[in-house]
Amino acid sequence: GRLLDFATQLAPARRTLVAIAGDHGEALGEHGELTHGLLLYQPTLHVPLLLHAPDALAAGTRVREPVSLADLAPTLAGLLELPLGLKTDGRDLSAALRRDQEPPRGDLYAETEYPATFGWSGIAALRRGSWKYLAAPRPELYDLSVDPREAKNVLSTERRIQADLAASIAPLRALAAALPSMAADAETRAQLAALGYATARARPAGQARENPRDPKDAVPLFRAFEEGHWALLAGRFPEALLTLRGLVAEDPGNPVFHDEYAGALRKSGDLAGAVNEYRRAAEAA
């Protein structure tokens, strides 16, 4: 209610439209994840979207059909009756919204390649209605209409649906993999590291690990990495060193773990050890 009141204050002009959306959710321990980026379960993907357009939309309407943030830009342009001026994968849902109808059903795609920076497998998700398929080394299928917490993987009993969704997601993943990557500059990398993001580069195409680890199996390692990273930022060097030393032993091919351990060694004064770990990080990456 407060958000809508705020939007009303921002939109005195007849053709002003206000959109309030979340860029991602935050896991609070569901499936073991405490933050976001590693997995693609609903706590991360399900975000709020509020539109305030008094000349175009009926107040108090709730849309129940899932839509994508990719639909937001073309829908806003449609509601304002303005050309978007760029190509987008999103859909213009303005016609249905103006008629106070549910938008047409469409496939919703999401992916995370953040695990690849650790040498693990990326994950992609495709939602079609209540069905949600997760493409990973060990794929998963959930019926969100009866299992919103994604607790029961029904892939073994719903093979036809799994096959349809897997066939649909494959070209999307191939297209995403073909896009060029952009390297972050030193300042951006430092800012990301301060926020807790790993910034080591993933391996080039064709150089990934054989049989990469499924990220859901790496959740304990990821949580330990976060704890070690937070300890390092707080200046608790003995704690950080102990945690990170265990991680490089557990996952020796992980460039991020070696890089973080090297940083902890450097800040604690062990420069020779830091150089050795930086070399191991470079070899792994």
PDB file of C-alpha atoms in Angstrom:
ATOM      1  CA  GLY A   1       0.000   0.000   0.000  1.00  0.00           C
ATOM      2  CA  ARG A   2       2.776   2.456   0.841  1.00  0.00           C
ATOM      3  CA  LEU A   3       4.464   1.733  -2.477  1.00  0.00           C
ATOM      4  CA  LEU A   4       1.271   2.485  -4.365  1.00  0.00           C
ATOM      5  CA  ASP A   5       0.748   5.685  -2.379  1.00  0.00           C
ATOM      6  CA  PHE A   6       4.287   6.683  -3.277  1.00  0.00           C
ATOM      7  CA  ALA A   7       3.658   5.886  -6.932  1.00  0.00           C
ATOM      8  CA  THR A   8       0.514   8.014  -6.886  1.00  0.00           C
ATOM      9  CA  GLN A   9       2.504  10.979  -5.603  1.00  0.00           C
ATOM     10  CA  LEU A  10       5.078  10.467  -8.360  1.00  0.00           C
ATOM     11  CA  ALA A  11       2.510  10.313 -11.153  1.00  0.00           C
ATOM     12  CA  PRO A  12       0.433  13.498 -11.244  1.00  0.00           C
ATOM     13  CA  ALA A  13       0.670  13.807 -15.018  1.00  0.00           C
ATOM     14  CA  ARG A  14      -1.834  11.899 -17.111  1.00  0.00           C
ATOM     15  CA  ARG A  15       0.758  10.051 -19.205  1.00  0.00           C
ATOM     16  CA  THR A  16       3.168   9.283 -16.387  1.00  0.00           C
ATOM     17  CA  LEU A  17       3.510   5.578 -15.620  1.00  0.00           C
ATOM     18  CA  VAL A  18       5.309   4.238 -12.557  1.00  0.00           C
ATOM     19  CA  ALA A  19       6.745   0.708 -12.383  1.00  0.00           C
ATOM     20  CA  ILE A  20       8.188  -0.841  -9.226  1.00  0.00           C
ATOM     21  CA  ALA A  21      10.034  -4.141  -9.639  1.00  0.00           C
ATOM     22  CA  GLY A  22      12.633  -6.299  -7.937  1.00  0.00           C
ATOM     23  CA  ASP A  23      15.757  -7.339  -9.821  1.00  0.00           C
ATOM     24  CA  HIS A  24      16.075 -10.592  -7.882  1.00  0.00           C
ATOM     25  CA  GLY A  25      14.908 -12.211  -4.690  1.00  0.00           C
ATOM     26  CA  GLU A  26      17.015 -13.438  -1.799  1.00  0.00           C
ATOM     27  CA  ALA A  27      17.231 -16.966  -0.441  1.00  0.00           C
ATOM     28  CA  LEU A  28      17.024 -17.312   3.332  1.00  0.00           C
ATOM     29  CA  GLY A  29      18.235 -20.874   3.677  1.00  0.00           C
ATOM     30  CA  GLU A  30      15.837 -22.535   1.238  1.00  0.00           C
ATOM     31  CA  HIS A  31      17.741 -25.312  -0.540  1.00  0.00           C
ATOM     32  CA  GLY A  32      20.786 -24.321   1.527  1.00  0.00           C
ATOM     33  CA  GLU A  33      21.443 -20.966  -0.157  1.00  0.00           C
ATOM     34  CA  LEU A  34      21.678 -17.884   2.048  1.00  0.00           C
ATOM     35  CA  THR A  35      21.991 -15.204  -0.640  1.00  0.00           C
ATOM     36  CA  HIS A  36      21.403 -15.363  -4.401  1.00  0.00           C
ATOM     37  CA  GLY A  37      23.212 -16.145  -7.629  1.00  0.00           C
ATOM     38  CA  LEU A  38      24.147 -19.792  -7.213  1.00  0.00           C
ATOM     39  CA  LEU A  39      20.728 -21.456  -7.636  1.00  0.00           C
ATOM     40  CA  LEU A  40      17.501 -20.703  -9.512  1.00  0.00           C
ATOM     41  CA  TYR A  41      14.747 -21.593  -7.075  1.00  0.00           C
ATOM     42  CA  GLN A  42      11.701 -19.378  -6.570  1.00  0.00           C
ATOM     43  CA  PRO A  43      13.020 -17.343  -3.603  1.00  0.00           C
ATOM     44  CA  THR A  44      15.479 -15.821  -6.075  1.00  0.00           C
ATOM     45  CA  LEU A  45      13.285 -15.645  -9.193  1.00  0.00           C
ATOM     46  CA  HIS A  46       9.903 -14.579  -7.791  1.00  0.00           C
ATOM     47  CA  VAL A  47       9.987 -10.790  -7.463  1.00  0.00           C
ATOM     48  CA  PRO A  48       7.296  -8.097  -7.097  1.00  0.00           C
ATOM     49  CA  LEU A  49       6.077  -6.013 -10.030  1.00  0.00           C
ATOM     50  CA  LEU A  50       3.692  -3.090  -9.489  1.00  0.00           C
ATOM     51  CA  LEU A  51       2.371  -0.789 -12.225  1.00  0.00           C
ATOM     52  CA  HIS A  52       0.611   2.517 -11.649  1.00  0.00           C
ATOM     53  CA  ALA A  53      -1.043   3.965 -14.765  1.00  0.00           C
ATOM     54  CA  PRO A  54      -4.356   5.630 -13.828  1.00  0.00           C
ATOM     55  CA  ASP A  55      -5.275   6.421 -17.435  1.00  0.00           C
ATOM     56  CA  ALA A  56      -4.589   2.862 -18.665  1.00  0.00           C
ATOM     57  CA  LEU A  57      -5.000   0.310 -15.860  1.00  0.00           C
ATOM     58  CA  ALA A  58      -7.765  -0.384 -13.377  1.00  0.00           C
ATOM     59  CA  ALA A  59      -6.666   0.128  -9.790  1.00  0.00           C
ATOM     60  CA  GLY A  60      -6.385  -2.918  -7.552  1.00  0.00           C
ATOM     61  CA  THR A  61      -6.040  -5.455 -10.362  1.00  0.00           C
ATOM     62  CA  ARG A  62      -3.868  -8.441  -9.582  1.00  0.00           C
ATOM     63  CA  VAL A  63      -2.227 -10.440 -12.377  1.00  0.00           C
ATOM     64  CA  ARG A  64      -1.731 -14.086 -11.465  1.00  0.00           C
ATOM     65  CA  GLU A  65      -0.171 -15.360 -14.703  1.00  0.00           C
ATOM     66  CA  PRO A  66       3.630 -15.319 -14.288  1.00  0.00           C
ATOM     67  CA  VAL A  67       5.412 -12.814 -16.508  1.00  0.00           C
ATOM     68  CA  SER A  68       9.048 -11.881 -17.009  1.00  0.00           C
ATOM     69  CA  LEU A  69      10.985  -8.725 -16.300  1.00  0.00           C
ATOM     70  CA  ALA A  70      11.933  -8.982 -19.988  1.00  0.00           C
ATOM     71  CA  ASP A  71       8.276  -8.105 -20.676  1.00  0.00           C
ATOM     72  CA  LEU A  72       8.490  -4.876 -18.685  1.00  0.00           C
ATOM     73  CA  ALA A  73      10.067  -2.515 -21.244  1.00  0.00           C
ATOM     74  CA  PRO A  74       7.784  -3.423 -24.193  1.00  0.00           C
ATOM     75  CA  THR A  75       4.732  -3.382 -21.912  1.00  0.00           C
ATOM     76  CA  LEU A  76       5.553   0.078 -20.579  1.00  0.00           C
ATOM     77  CA  ALA A  77       6.027   1.345 -24.127  1.00  0.00           C
ATOM     78  CA  GLY A  78       2.706  -0.218 -25.115  1.00  0.00           C
ATOM     79  CA  LEU A  79       0.854   1.357 -22.196  1.00  0.00           C
ATOM     80  CA  LEU A  80       2.288   4.762 -23.097  1.00  0.00           C
ATOM     81  CA  GLU A  81       1.594   4.159 -26.815  1.00  0.00           C
ATOM     82  CA  LEU A  82       5.188   4.972 -27.643  1.00  0.00           C
ATOM     83  CA  PRO A  83       7.661   3.090 -29.859  1.00  0.00           C
ATOM     84  CA  LEU A  84      10.217   1.153 -27.851  1.00  0.00           C
ATOM     85  CA  GLY A  85      12.993   1.740 -30.357  1.00  0.00           C
ATOM     86  CA  LEU A  86      14.930  -1.434 -29.663  1.00  0.00           C
ATOM     87  CA  LYS A  87      14.641  -5.173 -30.132  1.00  0.00           C
ATOM     88  CA  THR A  88      13.781  -7.193 -27.062  1.00  0.00           C
ATOM     89  CA  ASP A  89      12.933 -10.769 -26.136  1.00  0.00           C
ATOM     90  CA  GLY A  90      10.063  -9.500 -23.978  1.00  0.00           C
ATOM     91  CA  ARG A  91       6.385  -9.361 -24.879  1.00  0.00           C
ATOM     92  CA  ASP A  92       4.084  -6.348 -24.944  1.00  0.00           C
ATOM     93  CA  LEU A  93       1.339  -7.280 -22.471  1.00  0.00           C
ATOM     94  CA  SER A  94      -0.383  -3.902 -22.561  1.00  0.00           C
ATOM     95  CA  ALA A  95      -3.407  -5.015 -24.610  1.00  0.00           C
ATOM     96  CA  ALA A  96      -4.402  -7.679 -22.081  1.00  0.00           C
ATOM     97  CA  LEU A  97      -3.730  -5.398 -19.120  1.00  0.00           C
ATOM     98  CA  ARG A  98      -5.877  -2.625 -20.583  1.00  0.00           C
ATOM     99  CA  ARG A  99      -8.768  -5.116 -20.914  1.00  0.00           C
ATOM    100  CA  ASP A 100      -8.217  -6.258 -17.316  1.00  0.00           C
ATOM    101  CA  GLN A 101      -7.368  -9.748 -18.579  1.00  0.00           C
ATOM    102  CA  GLU A 102      -4.646 -12.203 -17.705  1.00  0.00           C
ATOM    103  CA  PRO A 103      -1.681 -11.944 -20.108  1.00  0.00           C
ATOM    104  CA  PRO A 104      -1.203 -14.837 -22.526  1.00  0.00           C
ATOM    105  CA  ARG A 105       0.910 -17.673 -21.197  1.00  0.00           C
ATOM    106  CA  GLY A 106       4.541 -17.651 -22.295  1.00  0.00           C
ATOM    107  CA  ASP A 107       7.760 -19.455 -21.487  1.00  0.00           C
ATOM    108  CA  LEU A 108       9.850 -17.714 -18.812  1.00  0.00           C
ATOM    109  CA  TYR A 109      13.608 -18.244 -19.045  1.00  0.00           C
ATOM    110  CA  ALA A 110      16.271 -17.627 -16.412  1.00  0.00           C
ATOM    111  CA  GLU A 111      19.903 -18.608 -16.078  1.00  0.00           C
ATOM    112  CA  THR A 112      22.874 -18.253 -13.775  1.00  0.00           C
ATOM    113  CA  GLU A 113      26.440 -18.650 -14.994  1.00  0.00           C
ATOM    114  CA  TYR A 114      27.825 -17.384 -11.694  1.00  0.00           C
ATOM    115  CA  PRO A 115      28.707 -20.969 -10.632  1.00  0.00           C
ATOM    116  CA  ALA A 116      30.959 -21.214 -13.703  1.00  0.00           C
ATOM    117  CA  THR A 117      33.364 -18.707 -12.141  1.00  0.00           C
ATOM    118  CA  PHE A 118      34.029 -21.413  -9.528  1.00  0.00           C
ATOM    119  CA  GLY A 119      34.488 -24.086 -12.202  1.00  0.00           C
ATOM    120  CA  TRP A 120      31.043 -25.527 -11.509  1.00  0.00           C
ATOM    121  CA  SER A 121      28.141 -25.960 -13.905  1.00  0.00           C
ATOM    122  CA  GLY A 122      25.799 -23.141 -14.804  1.00  0.00           C
ATOM    123  CA  ILE A 123      22.034 -23.620 -14.438  1.00  0.00           C
ATOM    124  CA  ALA A 124      19.116 -22.583 -16.622  1.00  0.00           C
ATOM    125  CA  ALA A 125      15.410 -22.610 -15.791  1.00  0.00           C
ATOM    126  CA  LEU A 126      12.305 -22.633 -17.946  1.00  0.00           C
ATOM    127  CA  ARG A 127       8.838 -22.067 -16.554  1.00  0.00           C
ATOM    128  CA  ARG A 128       5.707 -22.889 -18.545  1.00  0.00           C
ATOM    129  CA  GLY A 129       2.553 -22.287 -16.550  1.00  0.00           C
ATOM    130  CA  SER A 130       2.999 -24.104 -13.255  1.00  0.00           C
ATOM    131  CA  TRP A 131       5.767 -26.358 -14.566  1.00  0.00           C
ATOM    132  CA  LYS A 132       9.359 -25.371 -13.901  1.00  0.00           C
ATOM    133  CA  TYR A 133      12.343 -27.217 -15.337  1.00  0.00           C
ATOM    134  CA  LEU A 134      15.915 -26.741 -14.098  1.00  0.00           C
ATOM    135  CA  ALA A 135      18.644 -27.716 -16.556  1.00  0.00           C
ATOM    136  CA  ALA A 136      21.676 -28.830 -14.544  1.00  0.00           C
ATOM    137  CA  PRO A 137      23.949 -31.897 -14.350  1.00  0.00           C
ATOM    138  CA  ARG A 138      21.106 -33.428 -12.339  1.00  0.00           C
ATOM    139  CA  PRO A 139      17.975 -31.812 -13.820  1.00  0.00           C
ATOM    140  CA  GLU A 140      14.848 -31.100 -11.800  1.00  0.00           C
ATOM    141  CA  LEU A 141      11.160 -30.627 -12.563  1.00  0.00           C
ATOM    142  CA  TYR A 142       8.587 -29.077 -10.235  1.00  0.00           C
ATOM    143  CA  ASP A 143       4.857 -28.444 -10.381  1.00  0.00           C
ATOM    144  CA  LEU A 144       4.601 -25.109  -8.613  1.00  0.00           C
ATOM    145  CA  SER A 145       0.810 -25.292  -8.385  1.00  0.00           C
ATOM    146  CA  VAL A 146       1.079 -28.013  -5.742  1.00  0.00           C
ATOM    147  CA  ASP A 147       4.719 -27.643  -4.719  1.00  0.00           C
ATOM    148  CA  PRO A 148       5.571 -23.927  -4.481  1.00  0.00           C
ATOM    149  CA  ARG A 149       8.572 -24.639  -2.244  1.00  0.00           C
ATOM    150  CA  GLU A 150      10.118 -26.926  -4.909  1.00  0.00           C
ATOM    151  CA  ALA A 151      10.504 -29.789  -2.475  1.00  0.00           C
ATOM    152  CA  LYS A 152       9.479 -32.723  -4.724  1.00  0.00           C
ATOM    153  CA  ASN A 153      11.346 -33.318  -7.964  1.00  0.00           C
ATOM    154  CA  VAL A 154       8.825 -35.080 -10.248  1.00  0.00           C
ATOM    155  CA  LEU A 155      11.146 -35.514 -13.223  1.00  0.00           C
ATOM    156  CA  SER A 156      11.059 -39.314 -13.000  1.00  0.00           C
ATOM    157  CA  THR A 157       7.239 -39.415 -13.229  1.00  0.00           C
ATOM    158  CA  GLU A 158       6.682 -36.588 -15.742  1.00  0.00           C
ATOM    159  CA  ARG A 159       9.069 -37.563 -18.523  1.00  0.00           C
ATOM    160  CA  ARG A 160       6.960 -36.108 -21.360  1.00  0.00           C
ATOM    161  CA  ILE A 161       6.804 -32.665 -19.768  1.00  0.00           C
ATOM    162  CA  GLN A 162      10.497 -32.858 -18.928  1.00  0.00           C
ATOM    163  CA  ALA A 163      11.342 -33.730 -22.533  1.00  0.00           C
ATOM    164  CA  ASP A 164       9.238 -30.850 -23.913  1.00  0.00           C
ATOM    165  CA  LEU A 165      10.804 -28.284 -21.588  1.00  0.00           C
ATOM    166  CA  ALA A 166      14.333 -29.634 -22.117  1.00  0.00           C
ATOM    167  CA  ALA A 167      13.882 -29.357 -25.886  1.00  0.00           C
ATOM    168  CA  SER A 168      12.656 -25.768 -25.534  1.00  0.00           C
ATOM    169  CA  ILE A 169      15.441 -24.656 -23.211  1.00  0.00           C
ATOM    170  CA  ALA A 170      18.316 -26.102 -25.247  1.00  0.00           C
ATOM    171  CA  PRO A 171      18.376 -23.430 -28.012  1.00  0.00           C
ATOM    172  CA  LEU A 172      18.032 -20.652 -25.424  1.00  0.00           C
ATOM    173  CA  ARG A 173      21.074 -21.921 -23.548  1.00  0.00           C
ATOM    174  CA  ALA A 174      23.005 -22.264 -26.800  1.00  0.00           C
ATOM    175  CA  LEU A 175      22.191 -18.667 -27.758  1.00  0.00           C
ATOM    176  CA  ALA A 176      23.258 -17.368 -24.351  1.00  0.00           C
ATOM    177  CA  ALA A 177      26.534 -19.311 -24.504  1.00  0.00           C
ATOM    178  CA  ALA A 178      27.319 -17.757 -27.903  1.00  0.00           C
ATOM    179  CA  LEU A 179      27.084 -14.169 -26.646  1.00  0.00           C
ATOM    180  CA  PRO A 180      30.426 -12.407 -26.075  1.00  0.00           C
ATOM    181  CA  SER A 181      31.507 -11.909 -22.472  1.00  0.00           C
ATOM    182  CA  MET A 182      32.787  -8.597 -21.140  1.00  0.00           C
ATOM    183  CA  ALA A 183      35.703  -8.384 -18.732  1.00  0.00           C
ATOM    184  CA  ALA A 184      35.230  -6.086 -15.752  1.00  0.00           C
ATOM    185  CA  ASP A 185      37.827  -3.416 -15.075  1.00  0.00           C
ATOM    186  CA  ALA A 186      39.823  -3.381 -11.841  1.00  0.00           C
ATOM    187  CA  GLU A 187      37.544  -0.862 -10.105  1.00  0.00           C
ATOM    188  CA  THR A 188      34.399  -2.827 -10.943  1.00  0.00           C
ATOM    189  CA  ARG A 189      36.015  -6.069  -9.804  1.00  0.00           C
ATOM    190  CA  ALA A 190      36.944  -4.470  -6.486  1.00  0.00           C
ATOM    191  CA  GLN A 191      33.405  -3.155  -5.983  1.00  0.00           C
ATOM    192  CA  LEU A 192      31.908  -6.572  -6.757  1.00  0.00           C
ATOM    193  CA  ALA A 193      34.332  -8.268  -4.374  1.00  0.00           C
ATOM    194  CA  ALA A 194      33.368  -5.837  -1.611  1.00  0.00           C
ATOM    195  CA  LEU A 195      29.736  -6.869  -2.114  1.00  0.00           C
ATOM    196  CA  GLY A 196      30.629 -10.541  -1.833  1.00  0.00           C
ATOM    197  CA  TYR A 197      30.672 -11.482  -5.511  1.00  0.00           C
ATOM    198  CA  ALA A 198      33.443 -13.619  -6.941  1.00  0.00           C
ATOM    199  CA  THR A 199      35.036 -11.939  -9.935  1.00  0.00           C
ATOM    200  CA  ALA A 200      37.518 -14.485 -11.211  1.00  0.00           C
ATOM    201  CA  ARG A 201      36.962 -15.118 -14.897  1.00  0.00           C
ATOM    202  CA  ALA A 202      35.306 -18.309 -16.040  1.00  0.00           C
ATOM    203  CA  ARG A 203      37.168 -20.605 -18.393  1.00  0.00           C
ATOM    204  CA  PRO A 204      36.906 -19.811 -22.113  1.00  0.00           C
ATOM    205  CA  ALA A 205      34.492 -21.900 -24.173  1.00  0.00           C
ATOM    206  CA  GLY A 206      35.827 -25.400 -24.657  1.00  0.00           C
ATOM    207  CA  GLN A 207      38.043 -25.242 -21.566  1.00  0.00           C
ATOM    208  CA  ALA A 208      35.473 -25.992 -18.873  1.00  0.00           C
ATOM    209  CA  ARG A 209      36.035 -28.795 -16.405  1.00  0.00           C
ATOM    210  CA  GLU A 210      34.944 -32.220 -17.465  1.00  0.00           C
ATOM    211  CA  ASN A 211      31.820 -33.249 -15.550  1.00  0.00           C
ATOM    212  CA  PRO A 212      31.510 -29.941 -13.660  1.00  0.00           C
ATOM    213  CA  ARG A 213      30.002 -30.039 -10.196  1.00  0.00           C
ATOM    214  CA  ASP A 214      26.261 -29.422  -9.886  1.00  0.00           C
ATOM    215  CA  PRO A 215      25.852 -26.140  -7.969  1.00  0.00           C
ATOM    216  CA  LYS A 216      23.256 -27.615  -5.618  1.00  0.00           C
ATOM    217  CA  ASP A 217      25.907 -30.112  -4.517  1.00  0.00           C
ATOM    218  CA  ALA A 218      28.352 -27.234  -3.975  1.00  0.00           C
ATOM    219  CA  VAL A 219      26.113 -25.260  -1.613  1.00  0.00           C
ATOM    220  CA  PRO A 220      28.132 -26.203   1.526  1.00  0.00           C
ATOM    221  CA  LEU A 221      31.330 -25.080  -0.205  1.00  0.00           C
ATOM    222  CA  PHE A 222      29.708 -21.846  -1.325  1.00  0.00           C
ATOM    223  CA  ARG A 223      28.457 -21.071   2.174  1.00  0.00           C
ATOM    224  CA  ALA A 224      31.912 -21.726   3.598  1.00  0.00           C
ATOM    225  CA  PHE A 225      33.382 -19.438   0.923  1.00  0.00           C
ATOM    226  CA  GLU A 226      30.970 -16.670   1.917  1.00  0.00           C
ATOM    227  CA  GLU A 227      31.913 -17.088   5.577  1.00  0.00           C
ATOM    228  CA  GLY A 228      35.608 -16.952   4.730  1.00  0.00           C
ATOM    229  CA  HIS A 229      35.069 -13.912   2.520  1.00  0.00           C
ATOM    230  CA  TRP A 230      33.149 -12.082   5.240  1.00  0.00           C
ATOM    231  CA  ALA A 231      35.849 -12.929   7.786  1.00  0.00           C
ATOM    232  CA  LEU A 232      38.497 -11.557   5.421  1.00  0.00           C
ATOM    233  CA  LEU A 233      36.583  -8.320   4.896  1.00  0.00           C
ATOM    234  CA  ALA A 234      36.213  -7.941   8.673  1.00  0.00           C
ATOM    235  CA  GLY A 235      39.956  -8.414   9.221  1.00  0.00           C
ATOM    236  CA  ARG A 236      39.579 -11.762  11.000  1.00  0.00           C
ATOM    237  CA  PHE A 237      42.561 -13.225   9.167  1.00  0.00           C
ATOM    238  CA  PRO A 238      43.128 -16.441  11.183  1.00  0.00           C
ATOM    239  CA  GLU A 239      39.474 -17.412  10.735  1.00  0.00           C
ATOM    240  CA  ALA A 240      39.561 -16.563   7.027  1.00  0.00           C
ATOM    241  CA  LEU A 241      42.792 -18.498   6.476  1.00  0.00           C
ATOM    242  CA  LEU A 242      41.463 -21.598   8.218  1.00  0.00           C
ATOM    243  CA  THR A 243      38.232 -21.607   6.195  1.00  0.00           C
ATOM    244  CA  LEU A 244      39.849 -20.846   2.831  1.00  0.00           C
ATOM    245  CA  ARG A 245      42.671 -23.352   3.354  1.00  0.00           C
ATOM    246  CA  GLY A 246      40.038 -26.042   3.763  1.00  0.00           C
ATOM    247  CA  LEU A 247      38.226 -24.918   0.618  1.00  0.00           C
ATOM    248  CA  VAL A 248      41.270 -25.103  -1.670  1.00  0.00           C
ATOM    249  CA  ALA A 249      41.948 -28.585  -0.311  1.00  0.00           C
ATOM    250  CA  GLU A 250      38.338 -29.642  -0.923  1.00  0.00           C
ATOM    251  CA  ASP A 251      38.086 -28.152  -4.448  1.00  0.00           C
ATOM    252  CA  PRO A 252      41.674 -27.721  -5.744  1.00  0.00           C
ATOM    253  CA  GLY A 253      40.614 -26.801  -9.292  1.00  0.00           C
ATOM    254  CA  ASN A 254      38.556 -23.826  -8.141  1.00  0.00           C
ATOM    255  CA  PRO A 255      40.191 -20.532  -9.240  1.00  0.00           C
ATOM    256  CA  VAL A 256      38.035 -18.384  -6.950  1.00  0.00           C
ATOM    257  CA  PHE A 257      38.997 -20.324  -3.838  1.00  0.00           C
ATOM    258  CA  HIS A 258      42.705 -20.041  -4.672  1.00  0.00           C
ATOM    259  CA  ASP A 259      42.357 -16.323  -5.443  1.00  0.00           C
ATOM    260  CA  GLU A 260      40.546 -15.635  -2.169  1.00  0.00           C
ATOM    261  CA  TYR A 261      43.036 -17.703  -0.181  1.00  0.00           C
ATOM    262  CA  ALA A 262      45.898 -15.812  -1.840  1.00  0.00           C
ATOM    263  CA  GLY A 263      44.329 -12.522  -0.801  1.00  0.00           C
ATOM    264  CA  ALA A 264      44.022 -13.731   2.788  1.00  0.00           C
ATOM    265  CA  LEU A 265      47.671 -14.806   2.811  1.00  0.00           C
ATOM    266  CA  ARG A 266      48.771 -11.451   1.391  1.00  0.00           C
ATOM    267  CA  LYS A 267      46.791  -9.444   3.949  1.00  0.00           C
ATOM    268  CA  SER A 268      48.168 -11.583   6.777  1.00  0.00           C
ATOM    269  CA  GLY A 269      51.742 -10.919   5.629  1.00  0.00           C
ATOM    270  CA  ASP A 270      52.622 -14.255   3.990  1.00  0.00           C
ATOM    271  CA  LEU A 271      53.681 -12.834   0.610  1.00  0.00           C
ATOM    272  CA  ALA A 272      55.488 -15.955  -0.612  1.00  0.00           C
ATOM    273  CA  GLY A 273      52.447 -18.082   0.128  1.00  0.00           C
ATOM    274  CA  ALA A 274      50.218 -15.522  -1.576  1.00  0.00           C
ATOM    275  CA  VAL A 275      52.310 -15.587  -4.773  1.00  0.00           C
ATOM    276  CA  ASN A 276      52.086 -19.379  -4.856  1.00  0.00           C
ATOM    277  CA  GLU A 277      48.303 -19.306  -4.455  1.00  0.00           C
ATOM    278  CA  TYR A 278      47.895 -16.597  -7.109  1.00  0.00           C
ATOM    279  CA  ARG A 279      49.816 -18.838  -9.503  1.00  0.00           C
ATOM    280  CA  ARG A 280      47.514 -21.743  -8.677  1.00  0.00           C
ATOM    281  CA  ALA A 281      44.495 -19.481  -9.250  1.00  0.00           C
ATOM    282  CA  ALA A 282      45.836 -18.430 -12.649  1.00  0.00           C
ATOM    283  CA  GLU A 283      46.464 -22.050 -13.649  1.00  0.00           C
ATOM    284  CA  ALA A 284      42.958 -23.072 -12.577  1.00  0.00           C
ATOM    285  CA  ALA A 285      41.345 -20.165 -14.457  1.00  0.00           C
TER     286      ALA A 285
END
